[in-house]
Tab-separated table of C-alpha atoms in Angstrom:
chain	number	residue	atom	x	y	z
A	446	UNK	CA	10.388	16.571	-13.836
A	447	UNK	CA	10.309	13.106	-15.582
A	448	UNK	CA	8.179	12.621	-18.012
A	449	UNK	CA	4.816	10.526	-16.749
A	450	UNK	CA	4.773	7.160	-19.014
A	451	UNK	CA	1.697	7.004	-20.982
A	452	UNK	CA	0.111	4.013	-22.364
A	453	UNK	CA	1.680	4.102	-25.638
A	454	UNK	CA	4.823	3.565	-23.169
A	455	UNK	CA	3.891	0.883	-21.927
A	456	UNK	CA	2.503	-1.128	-25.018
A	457	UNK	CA	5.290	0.135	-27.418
A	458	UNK	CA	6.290	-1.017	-29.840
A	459	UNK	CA	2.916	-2.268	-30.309
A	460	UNK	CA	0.754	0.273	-31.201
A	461	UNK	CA	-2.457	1.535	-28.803
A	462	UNK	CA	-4.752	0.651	-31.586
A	463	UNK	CA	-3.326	-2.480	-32.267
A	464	UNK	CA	-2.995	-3.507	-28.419
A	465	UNK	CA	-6.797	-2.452	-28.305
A	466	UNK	CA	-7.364	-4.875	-31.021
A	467	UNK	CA	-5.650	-7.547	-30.644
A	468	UNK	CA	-4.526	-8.082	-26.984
A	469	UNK	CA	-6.633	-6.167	-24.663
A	470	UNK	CA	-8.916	-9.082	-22.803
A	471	UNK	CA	-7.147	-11.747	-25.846
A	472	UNK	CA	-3.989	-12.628	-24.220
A	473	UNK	CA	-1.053	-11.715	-21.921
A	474	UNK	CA	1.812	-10.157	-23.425
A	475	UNK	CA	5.301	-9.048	-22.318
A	476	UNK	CA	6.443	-5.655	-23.288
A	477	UNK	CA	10.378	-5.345	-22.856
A	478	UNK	CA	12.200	-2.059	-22.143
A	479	UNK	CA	15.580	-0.354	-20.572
A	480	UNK	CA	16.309	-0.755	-17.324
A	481	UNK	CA	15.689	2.151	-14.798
A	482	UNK	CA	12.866	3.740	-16.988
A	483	UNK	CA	10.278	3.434	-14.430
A	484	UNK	CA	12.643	4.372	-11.437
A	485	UNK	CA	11.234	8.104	-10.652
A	486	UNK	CA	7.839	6.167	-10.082
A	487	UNK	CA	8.504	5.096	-6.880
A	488	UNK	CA	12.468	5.930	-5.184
A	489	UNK	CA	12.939	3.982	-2.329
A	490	UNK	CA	13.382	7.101	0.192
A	491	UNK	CA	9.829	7.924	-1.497
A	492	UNK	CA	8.230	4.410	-0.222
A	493	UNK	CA	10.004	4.735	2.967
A	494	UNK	CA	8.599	7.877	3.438
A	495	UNK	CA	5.028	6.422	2.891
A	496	UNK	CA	5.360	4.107	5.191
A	497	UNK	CA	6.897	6.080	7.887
A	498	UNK	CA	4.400	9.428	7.576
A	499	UNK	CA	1.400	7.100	6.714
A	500	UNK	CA	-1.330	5.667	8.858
A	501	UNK	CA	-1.849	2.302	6.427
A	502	UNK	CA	-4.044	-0.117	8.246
A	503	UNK	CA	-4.382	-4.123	7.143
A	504	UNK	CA	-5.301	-5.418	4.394
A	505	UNK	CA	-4.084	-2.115	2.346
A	506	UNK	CA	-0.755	-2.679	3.785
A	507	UNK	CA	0.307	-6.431	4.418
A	508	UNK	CA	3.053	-9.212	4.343
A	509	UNK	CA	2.493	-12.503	2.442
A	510	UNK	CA	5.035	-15.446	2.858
A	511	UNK	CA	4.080	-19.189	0.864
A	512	UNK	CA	0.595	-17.941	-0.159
A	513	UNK	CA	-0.611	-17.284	3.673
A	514	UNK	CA	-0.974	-13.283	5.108
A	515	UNK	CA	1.529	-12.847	7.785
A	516	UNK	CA	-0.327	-11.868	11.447
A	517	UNK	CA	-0.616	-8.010	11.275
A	518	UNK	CA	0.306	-7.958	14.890
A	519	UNK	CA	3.642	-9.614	14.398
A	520	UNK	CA	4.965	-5.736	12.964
A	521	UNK	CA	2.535	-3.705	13.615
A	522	UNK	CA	1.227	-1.761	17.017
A	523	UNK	CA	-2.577	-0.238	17.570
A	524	UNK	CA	-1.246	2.737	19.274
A	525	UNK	CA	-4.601	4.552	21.338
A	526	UNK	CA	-5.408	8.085	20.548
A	527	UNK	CA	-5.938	11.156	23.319
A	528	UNK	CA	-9.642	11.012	22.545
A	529	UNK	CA	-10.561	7.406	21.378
A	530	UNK	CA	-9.655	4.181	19.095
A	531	UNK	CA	-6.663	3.151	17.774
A	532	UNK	CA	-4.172	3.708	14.971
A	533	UNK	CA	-1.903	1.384	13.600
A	534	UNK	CA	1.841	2.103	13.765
A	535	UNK	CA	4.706	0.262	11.649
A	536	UNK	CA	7.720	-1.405	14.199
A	537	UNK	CA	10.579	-1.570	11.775
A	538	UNK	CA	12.462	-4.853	13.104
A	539	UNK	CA	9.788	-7.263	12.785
A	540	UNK	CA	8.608	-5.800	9.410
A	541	UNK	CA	11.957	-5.652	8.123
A	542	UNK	CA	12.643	-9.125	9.378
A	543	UNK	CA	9.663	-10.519	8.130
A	544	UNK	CA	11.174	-9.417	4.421
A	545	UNK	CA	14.272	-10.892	5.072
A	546	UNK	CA	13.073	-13.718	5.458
A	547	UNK	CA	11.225	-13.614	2.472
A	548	UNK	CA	7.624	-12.377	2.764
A	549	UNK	CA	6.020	-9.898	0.151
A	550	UNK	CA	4.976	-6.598	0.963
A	551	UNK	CA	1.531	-5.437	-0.488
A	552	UNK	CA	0.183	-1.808	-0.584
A	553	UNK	CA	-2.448	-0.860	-2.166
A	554	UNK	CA	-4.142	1.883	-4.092
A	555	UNK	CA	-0.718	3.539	-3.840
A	556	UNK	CA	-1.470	6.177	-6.311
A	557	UNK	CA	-3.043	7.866	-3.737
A	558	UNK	CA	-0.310	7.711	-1.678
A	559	UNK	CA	2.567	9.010	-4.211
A	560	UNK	CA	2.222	12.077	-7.096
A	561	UNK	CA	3.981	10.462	-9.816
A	562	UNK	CA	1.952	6.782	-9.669
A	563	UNK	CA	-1.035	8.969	-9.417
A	564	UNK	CA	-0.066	10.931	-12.323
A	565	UNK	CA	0.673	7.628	-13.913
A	566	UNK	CA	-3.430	6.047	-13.230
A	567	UNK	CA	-4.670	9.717	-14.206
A	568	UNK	CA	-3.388	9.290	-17.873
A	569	UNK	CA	-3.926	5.321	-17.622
A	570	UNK	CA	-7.734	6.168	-17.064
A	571	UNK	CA	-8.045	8.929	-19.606
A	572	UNK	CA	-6.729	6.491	-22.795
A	573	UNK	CA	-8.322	2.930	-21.120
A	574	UNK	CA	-11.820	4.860	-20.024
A	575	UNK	CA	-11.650	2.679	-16.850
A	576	UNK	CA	-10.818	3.747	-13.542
A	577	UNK	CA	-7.014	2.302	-12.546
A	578	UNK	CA	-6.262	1.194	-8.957
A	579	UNK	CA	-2.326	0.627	-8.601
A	580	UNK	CA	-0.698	-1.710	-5.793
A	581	UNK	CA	2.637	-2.255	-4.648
A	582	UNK	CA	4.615	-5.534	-4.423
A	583	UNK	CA	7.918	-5.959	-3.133
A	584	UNK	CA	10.236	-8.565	-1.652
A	585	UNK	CA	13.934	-10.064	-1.518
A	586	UNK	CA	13.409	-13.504	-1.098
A	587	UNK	CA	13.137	-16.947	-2.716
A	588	UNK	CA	9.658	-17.455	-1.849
A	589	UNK	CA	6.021	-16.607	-3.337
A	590	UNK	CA	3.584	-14.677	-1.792
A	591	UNK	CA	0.644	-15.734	-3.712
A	592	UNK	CA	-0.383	-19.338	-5.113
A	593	UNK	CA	-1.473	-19.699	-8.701
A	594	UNK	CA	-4.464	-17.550	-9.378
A	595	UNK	CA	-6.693	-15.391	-11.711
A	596	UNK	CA	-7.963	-11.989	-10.870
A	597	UNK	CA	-10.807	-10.613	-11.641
A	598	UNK	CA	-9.521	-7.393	-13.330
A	599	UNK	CA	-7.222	-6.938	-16.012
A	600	UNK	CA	-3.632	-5.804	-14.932
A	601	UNK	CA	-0.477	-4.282	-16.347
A	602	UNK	CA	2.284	-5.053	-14.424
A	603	UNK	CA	5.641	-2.671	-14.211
A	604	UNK	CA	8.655	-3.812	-13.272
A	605	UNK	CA	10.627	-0.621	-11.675
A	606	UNK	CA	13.370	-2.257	-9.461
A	607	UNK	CA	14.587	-6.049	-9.831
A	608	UNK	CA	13.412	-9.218	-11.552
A	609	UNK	CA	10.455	-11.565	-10.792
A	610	UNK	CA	9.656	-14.728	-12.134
A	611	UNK	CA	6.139	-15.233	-13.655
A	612	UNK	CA	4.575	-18.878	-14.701
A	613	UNK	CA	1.742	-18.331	-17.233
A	614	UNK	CA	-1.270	-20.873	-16.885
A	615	UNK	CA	-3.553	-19.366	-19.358
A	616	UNK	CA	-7.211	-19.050	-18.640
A	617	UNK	CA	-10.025	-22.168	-17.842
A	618	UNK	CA	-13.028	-19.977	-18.389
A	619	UNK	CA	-13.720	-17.334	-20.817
A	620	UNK	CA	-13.943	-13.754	-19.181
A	621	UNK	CA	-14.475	-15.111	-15.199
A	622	UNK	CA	-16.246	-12.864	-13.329
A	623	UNK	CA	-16.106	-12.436	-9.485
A	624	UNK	CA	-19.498	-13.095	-8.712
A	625	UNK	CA	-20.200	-15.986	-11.178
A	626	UNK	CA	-22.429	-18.936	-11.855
A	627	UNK	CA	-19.377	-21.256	-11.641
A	628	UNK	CA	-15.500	-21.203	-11.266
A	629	UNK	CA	-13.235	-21.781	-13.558
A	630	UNK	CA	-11.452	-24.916	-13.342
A	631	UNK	CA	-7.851	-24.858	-11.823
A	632	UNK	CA	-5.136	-25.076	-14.447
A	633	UNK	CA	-2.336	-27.369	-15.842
A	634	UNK	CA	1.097	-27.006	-15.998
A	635	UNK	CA	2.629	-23.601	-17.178
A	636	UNK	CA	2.436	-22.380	-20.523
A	637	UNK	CA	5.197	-20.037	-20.299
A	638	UNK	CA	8.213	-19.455	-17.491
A	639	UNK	CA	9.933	-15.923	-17.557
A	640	UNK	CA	11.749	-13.356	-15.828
A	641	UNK	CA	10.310	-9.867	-15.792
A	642	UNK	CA	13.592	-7.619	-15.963
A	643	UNK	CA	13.903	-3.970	-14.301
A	644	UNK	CA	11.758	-2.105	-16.812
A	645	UNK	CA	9.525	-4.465	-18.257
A	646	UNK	CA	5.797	-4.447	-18.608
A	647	UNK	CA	3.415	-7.407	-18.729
A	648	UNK	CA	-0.350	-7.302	-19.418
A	649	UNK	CA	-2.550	-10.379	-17.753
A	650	UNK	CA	-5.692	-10.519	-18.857
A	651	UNK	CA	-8.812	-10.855	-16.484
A	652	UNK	CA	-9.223	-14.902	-15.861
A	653	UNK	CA	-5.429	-15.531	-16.820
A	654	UNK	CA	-4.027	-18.001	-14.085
A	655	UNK	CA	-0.773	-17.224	-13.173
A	656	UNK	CA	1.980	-17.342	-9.930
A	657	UNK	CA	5.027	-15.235	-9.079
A	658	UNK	CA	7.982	-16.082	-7.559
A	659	UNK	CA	10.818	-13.817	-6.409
A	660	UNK	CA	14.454	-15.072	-7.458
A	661	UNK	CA	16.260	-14.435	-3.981
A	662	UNK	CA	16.900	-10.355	-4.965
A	663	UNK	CA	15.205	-7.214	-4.270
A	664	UNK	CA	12.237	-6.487	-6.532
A	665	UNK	CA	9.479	-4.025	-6.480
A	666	UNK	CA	6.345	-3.999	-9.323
A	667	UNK	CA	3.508	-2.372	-9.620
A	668	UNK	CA	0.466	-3.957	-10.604
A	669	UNK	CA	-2.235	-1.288	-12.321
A	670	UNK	CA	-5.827	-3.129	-12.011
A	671	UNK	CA	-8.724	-1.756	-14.061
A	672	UNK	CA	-12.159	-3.625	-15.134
A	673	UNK	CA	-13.294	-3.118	-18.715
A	674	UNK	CA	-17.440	-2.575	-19.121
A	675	UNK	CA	-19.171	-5.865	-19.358
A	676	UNK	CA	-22.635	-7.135	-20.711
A	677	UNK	CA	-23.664	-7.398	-16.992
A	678	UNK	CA	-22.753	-3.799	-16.602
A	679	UNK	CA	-24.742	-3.021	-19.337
A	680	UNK	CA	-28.000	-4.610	-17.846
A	681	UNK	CA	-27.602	-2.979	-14.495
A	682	UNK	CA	-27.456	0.084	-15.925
A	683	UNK	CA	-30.551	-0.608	-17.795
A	684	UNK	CA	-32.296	-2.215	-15.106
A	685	UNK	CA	-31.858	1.487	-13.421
A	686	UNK	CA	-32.917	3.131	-16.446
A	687	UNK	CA	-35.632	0.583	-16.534
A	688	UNK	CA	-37.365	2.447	-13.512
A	689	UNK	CA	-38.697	4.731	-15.743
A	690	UNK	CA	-40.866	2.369	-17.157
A	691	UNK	CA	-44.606	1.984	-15.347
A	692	UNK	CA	-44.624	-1.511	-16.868
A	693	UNK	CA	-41.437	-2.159	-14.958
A	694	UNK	CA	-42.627	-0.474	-11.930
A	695	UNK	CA	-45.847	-2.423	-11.553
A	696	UNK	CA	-45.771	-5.534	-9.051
A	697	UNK	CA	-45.826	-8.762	-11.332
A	698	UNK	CA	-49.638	-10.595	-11.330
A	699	UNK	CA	-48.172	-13.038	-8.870
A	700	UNK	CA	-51.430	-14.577	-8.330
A	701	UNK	CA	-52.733	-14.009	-11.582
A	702	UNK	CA	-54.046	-16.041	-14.320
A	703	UNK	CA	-51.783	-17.621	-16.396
A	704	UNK	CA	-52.813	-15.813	-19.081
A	705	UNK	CA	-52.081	-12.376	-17.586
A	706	UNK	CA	-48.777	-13.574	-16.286
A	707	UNK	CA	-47.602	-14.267	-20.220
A	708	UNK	CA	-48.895	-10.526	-20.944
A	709	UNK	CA	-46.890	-9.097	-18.033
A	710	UNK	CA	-43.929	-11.295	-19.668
A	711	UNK	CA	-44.963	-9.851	-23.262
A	712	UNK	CA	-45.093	-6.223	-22.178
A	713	UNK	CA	-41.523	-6.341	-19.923
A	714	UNK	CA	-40.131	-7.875	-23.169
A	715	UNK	CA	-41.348	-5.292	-25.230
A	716	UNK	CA	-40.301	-2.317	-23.285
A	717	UNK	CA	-36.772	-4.325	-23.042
A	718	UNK	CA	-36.170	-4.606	-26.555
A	719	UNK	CA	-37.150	-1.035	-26.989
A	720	UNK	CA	-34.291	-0.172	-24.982
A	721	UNK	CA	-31.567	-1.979	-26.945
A	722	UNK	CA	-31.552	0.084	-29.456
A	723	UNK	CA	-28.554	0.461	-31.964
A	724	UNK	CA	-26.731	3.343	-29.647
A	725	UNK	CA	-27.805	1.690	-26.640
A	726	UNK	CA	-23.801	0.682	-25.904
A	727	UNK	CA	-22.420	4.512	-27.101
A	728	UNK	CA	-25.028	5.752	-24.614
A	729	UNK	CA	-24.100	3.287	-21.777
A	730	UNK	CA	-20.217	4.038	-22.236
A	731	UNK	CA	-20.776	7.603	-22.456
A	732	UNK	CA	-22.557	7.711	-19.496
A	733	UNK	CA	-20.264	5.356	-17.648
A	734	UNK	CA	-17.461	8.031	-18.159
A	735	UNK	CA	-19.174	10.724	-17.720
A	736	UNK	CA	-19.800	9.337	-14.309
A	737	UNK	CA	-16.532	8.701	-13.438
A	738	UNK	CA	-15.479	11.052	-10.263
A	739	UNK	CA	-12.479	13.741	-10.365
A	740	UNK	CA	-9.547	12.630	-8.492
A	741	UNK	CA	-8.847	14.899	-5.537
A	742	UNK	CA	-6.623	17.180	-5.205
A	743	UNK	CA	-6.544	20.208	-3.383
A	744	UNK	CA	-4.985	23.391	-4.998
A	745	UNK	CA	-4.284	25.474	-1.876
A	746	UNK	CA	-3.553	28.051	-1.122
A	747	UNK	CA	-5.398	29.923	-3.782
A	748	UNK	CA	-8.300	27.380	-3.880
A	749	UNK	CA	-9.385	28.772	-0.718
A	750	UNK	CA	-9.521	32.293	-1.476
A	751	UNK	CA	-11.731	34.379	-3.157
A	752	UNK	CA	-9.476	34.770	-6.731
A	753	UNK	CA	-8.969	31.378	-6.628
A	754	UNK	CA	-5.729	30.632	-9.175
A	755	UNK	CA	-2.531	32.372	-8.519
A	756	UNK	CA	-1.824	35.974	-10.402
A	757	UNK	CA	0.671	35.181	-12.882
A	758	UNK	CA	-0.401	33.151	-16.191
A	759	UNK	CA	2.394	31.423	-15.912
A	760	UNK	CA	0.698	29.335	-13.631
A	761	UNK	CA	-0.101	25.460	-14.195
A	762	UNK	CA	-3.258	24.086	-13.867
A	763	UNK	CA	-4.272	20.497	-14.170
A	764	UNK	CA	-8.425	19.081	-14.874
A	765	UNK	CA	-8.957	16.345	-12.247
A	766	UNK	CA	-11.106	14.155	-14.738
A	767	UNK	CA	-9.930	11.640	-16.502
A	768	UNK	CA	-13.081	10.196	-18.475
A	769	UNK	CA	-14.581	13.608	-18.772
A	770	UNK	CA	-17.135	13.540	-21.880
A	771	UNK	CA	-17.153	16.859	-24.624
A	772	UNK	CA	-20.120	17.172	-26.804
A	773	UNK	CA	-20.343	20.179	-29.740
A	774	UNK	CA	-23.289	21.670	-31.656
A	775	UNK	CA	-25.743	24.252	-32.459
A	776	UNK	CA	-22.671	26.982	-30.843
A	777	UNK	CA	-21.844	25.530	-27.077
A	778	UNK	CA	-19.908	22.889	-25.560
A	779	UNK	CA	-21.285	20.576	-23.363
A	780	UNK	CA	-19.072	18.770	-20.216
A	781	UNK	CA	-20.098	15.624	-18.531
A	782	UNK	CA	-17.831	15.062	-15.991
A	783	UNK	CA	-17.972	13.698	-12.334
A	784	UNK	CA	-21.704	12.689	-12.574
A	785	UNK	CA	-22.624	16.614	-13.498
A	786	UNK	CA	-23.301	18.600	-16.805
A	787	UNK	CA	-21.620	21.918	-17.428
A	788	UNK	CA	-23.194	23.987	-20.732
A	789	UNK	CA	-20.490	26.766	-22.321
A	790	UNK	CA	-20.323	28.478	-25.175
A	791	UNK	CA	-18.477	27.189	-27.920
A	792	UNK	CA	-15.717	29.503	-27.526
A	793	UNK	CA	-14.530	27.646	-24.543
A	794	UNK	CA	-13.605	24.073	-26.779
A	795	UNK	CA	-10.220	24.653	-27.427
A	796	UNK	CA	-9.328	25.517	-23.617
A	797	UNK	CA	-11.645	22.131	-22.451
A	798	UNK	CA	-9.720	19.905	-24.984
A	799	UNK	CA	-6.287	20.949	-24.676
A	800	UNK	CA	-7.477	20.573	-20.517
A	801	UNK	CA	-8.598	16.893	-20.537
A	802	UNK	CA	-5.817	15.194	-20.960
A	803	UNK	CA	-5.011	15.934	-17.658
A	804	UNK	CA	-1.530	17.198	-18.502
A	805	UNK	CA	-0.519	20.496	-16.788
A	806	UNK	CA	-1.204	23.884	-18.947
A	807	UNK	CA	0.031	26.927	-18.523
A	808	UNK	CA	-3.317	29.556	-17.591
A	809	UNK	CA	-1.270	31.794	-20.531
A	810	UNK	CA	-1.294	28.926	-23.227
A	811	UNK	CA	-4.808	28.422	-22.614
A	812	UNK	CA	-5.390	31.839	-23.100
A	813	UNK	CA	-3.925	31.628	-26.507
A	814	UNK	CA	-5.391	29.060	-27.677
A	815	UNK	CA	-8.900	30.518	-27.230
A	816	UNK	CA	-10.379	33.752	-28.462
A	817	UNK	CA	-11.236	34.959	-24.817
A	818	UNK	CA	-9.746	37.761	-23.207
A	819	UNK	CA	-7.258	36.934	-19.884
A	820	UNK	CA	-9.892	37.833	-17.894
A	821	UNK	CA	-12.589	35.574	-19.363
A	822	UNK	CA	-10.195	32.525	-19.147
A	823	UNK	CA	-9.143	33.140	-15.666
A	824	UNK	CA	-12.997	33.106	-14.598
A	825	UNK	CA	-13.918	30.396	-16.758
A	826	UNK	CA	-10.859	28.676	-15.017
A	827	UNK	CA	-11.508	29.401	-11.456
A	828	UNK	CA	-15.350	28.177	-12.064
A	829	UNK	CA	-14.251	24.680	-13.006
A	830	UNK	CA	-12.141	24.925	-10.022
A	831	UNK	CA	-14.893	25.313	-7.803
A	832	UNK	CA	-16.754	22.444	-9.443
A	833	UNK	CA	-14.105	20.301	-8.175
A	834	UNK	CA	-12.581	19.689	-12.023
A	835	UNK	CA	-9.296	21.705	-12.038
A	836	UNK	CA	-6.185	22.064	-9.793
A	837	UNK	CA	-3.263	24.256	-9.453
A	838	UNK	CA	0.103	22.134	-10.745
C-alpha cells in the first residue's frame, strides 16, 4: 500500500521544527511538490463510491456556485423509510449538472468516510496534538464557490487532482476567534495571486483572508482544519478546575458591603494566581491530549470473540489514539489516553511507544521488542483492545 504522507511531507523541505517555529499561526506558505503524489488519497472510483453507498445529508455534503449554497432539493431526494423519516438520496443528473455548470462540491469530515484520508488526520493529529477534520472540494468550472474569507481554524490545503487559483489577503486582526469581541475588518486588495498545481500544499493560517477560484478544469483539494490551544482554552479549563475551590463555589456577597465585596474579589484573585503556576500550560496541554478520544474502528471479526486478535503474530495491529500521553518512573508506565488512565509495568514501554504512532505493527515485532513472553504481549494486546485503544490492520 502507499505510503500515508506525514507532516514532514507536507512541510518539506522545511523542516517540522522549523515550520513549528516560524510559520505555524505566522504566515501562509506554499509547499510545492510532484504531481500525482497525493493521488491514492482519494481515486475518483473511491469518491464515487462514497457518494453512491453513502447516506450524506446537507450541509456535510453540498454545492456552492458565486458564494451562495445551491438548494439541496435541486439534486437530492428525501426518500421515506419502511418504519419512519426520511433519508436523503443523490439524483445524478442534476448533481452532475449543477458541476458542469460550475458549482463546488463540499464534503466534509471525509476522513471518516475514506481509510487512507483517515490514515492521513490519524498521523496529522499525533505530530500537530490537535484533532484534524478533513473536507473535500471539487469543481470544473470558472467560478468560485466561496467569497473572500477567514476561517477560524488553521488549514493545510492538498492539492491531489488539478489546479486552483488562490488570492492571499493577509489577516485584519491578530488570531480572530469565532466567538469574538469584534470582527476583523474586511481586507484590501490581494497580496499574492497563485495557482496551486496537482501536488501542492498550502498552509493558511487561522484569520488569513483569502478566495479561491477554479480555472475552468477539474480540481479536487482537500482542506485539513485543526485549532491550536488558545489562552481562552486555557481559562475554561481552569474555570472547571476552579470548582474545586470553596472560594469559587461560594455565591458572590451580592448584597454585601462594599467592603466584603473587595475581599470576595481579593480571595478569587488569590486562589487564581495560585493556579497559574509555572507548569500550569504543560499540565493544561497534557491533559488536553490526554483527553483526546480514539478514533473508531472496529477490528472484527476477532474483536468480538473471546481471543480477541487473530492467531498468527504476523498479524497487524494499529492504537486508535493519536494524542495518547506516556509517563515513566519509579518501574511502571502510565497511559492517558481517551479521557482514561491505564497503570503497567514498565516492561510494557517499548511495546506502548513503538504503538503510538499509530502506524501498523506486527503482534511478532512487538513481541521482540519487549522482554515479555508471546503470551504476555498477546494479553496485554487484546486488553487495550477492549479499552477501545487498538485495532486489527
Amino acid at each position: 500500500m502507499p505510503e500515508t504522507p506525514t507532516l514532514a511531507d507536507l512541510v518539506a523541505p522545511l523542516g517540522v521544527s522549523q515550520f513549528f517555529q516560524d510559520v505555524q499561526g505566522e504566515t501562509y506558505r506554499r509547499f510545492e511538490g510532484r504531481a500525482g503524489r497525493f493521488a491514492d488519497l482519494l481515486p475518483w472510483p473511491a469518491l464515487n463510491a462514497i457518494l453512491r453507498q453513502h447516506r450524506l445529508e446537507f450541509p456535510r455534503l453540498r454545492l456552492a456556485l458565486d458564494g451562495t449554497p445551491v438548494p439541496m432539493e435541486s439534486y437530492t431526494d428525501l426518500v421515506p423509510t419502511r418504519r419512519s423519516g426520511t433519508v436523503p438520496r443523490l439524483r445524478a443528473a442534476p448533481f452532475t449538472e449543477q458541476l458542469r455548470g460550475g458549482a463546488t462540491m463540499v464534503l466534509d469530515a471525509i476522513q471518516e468516510l475514506s481509510d487512507p484520508i483517515g490514515d492521513l488526520a490519524r498521523g496529522l493529529e499525533h505530530d500537530l496534538r490537535e484533532s484534524v477534520q478533513v473536507n473535500l472540494y471539487a469543481g470544473w468550472g470558472v467560478t468560485h464557490g466561496f467569497d473572500v474569507h477567514w476561517d477560524d481554524h488553521d488549514a493545510f490545503i492538498i492539492q491531489v487532482a488539478g489546479r486552483k487559483r488562490w488570492r492571499m489577503h493577509g489577516p485584519t486582526r491578530p488570531a480572530p476567534l469565532h466567538r469574538d469581541v469584534e470582527q476583523p475588518d474586511r481586507p484590501g486588495e490581494p497580496i499574492d495571486d497563485f495557482i496551486l498545481e496537482d501536488g501542492g500544499v498550502l498552509y493558511v493560517p487561522r484569520g488569513h483572508w483569502h478566495d479561491v477560484t477554479a480555472v475552468g478544469e477539474m480540481s479536487l483539494h482537500l482542506t485539513l482544519g485543526f485549532s491550536p490551544a488558545t489562552g481562552i482554552d486555557l481559562v475554561s479549563w481552569l474555570a472547571d478546575k476552579l470548582r474545586a475551590s470553596t472560594v469559587f463555589r461560594q455565591d458572590l456577597p451580592r448584597f454585601g458591603t462594599e467592603e466584603e465585596r473587595a475581599a470576595r474579589a481579593a480571595a478569587l484573585r488569590a486562589e487564581l494566581e495560585a493556579t497559574l503556576t509555572a507548569g500550569v500550560l504543560d499540565r493544561f496541554l497534557t491533559e488536553r491530549d490526554s483527553s483526546a478520544p480514539a478514533h473508531p474502528r472496529v477490528g472484527l471479526p476477532w474483536a468480538a470473540t473471546s481471543g480477541l486478535l487473530p492467531d498468527g503474530d504476523e498479524t497487524e495491529v494499529r492504537f486508535l489514539v493519536p494524542r495518547a500521553v506516556l509517563e515513566e518512573g519509579d518501574g511502571r508506565v502510565t497511559l492517558l489516553a481517551d479521557g482514561k488512565r491505564f497503570v503497567f509495568a514498565g516492561a510494557a514501554a517499548p511495546l506502548l511507544k513503538a504503538l503510538l504512532d499509530g502506524t501498523p505493527q506486527a503482534v511478532k515485532r512487538l513481541a521482540e521488542l519487549s522482554e515479555l513472553d508471546r503470551g504476555t504481549v498477546r494479553t496485554f494486546l487484546g486488553e487495550l483492545t477492549t479499552q477501545g485503544l487498538l485495532s486489527i490492520g
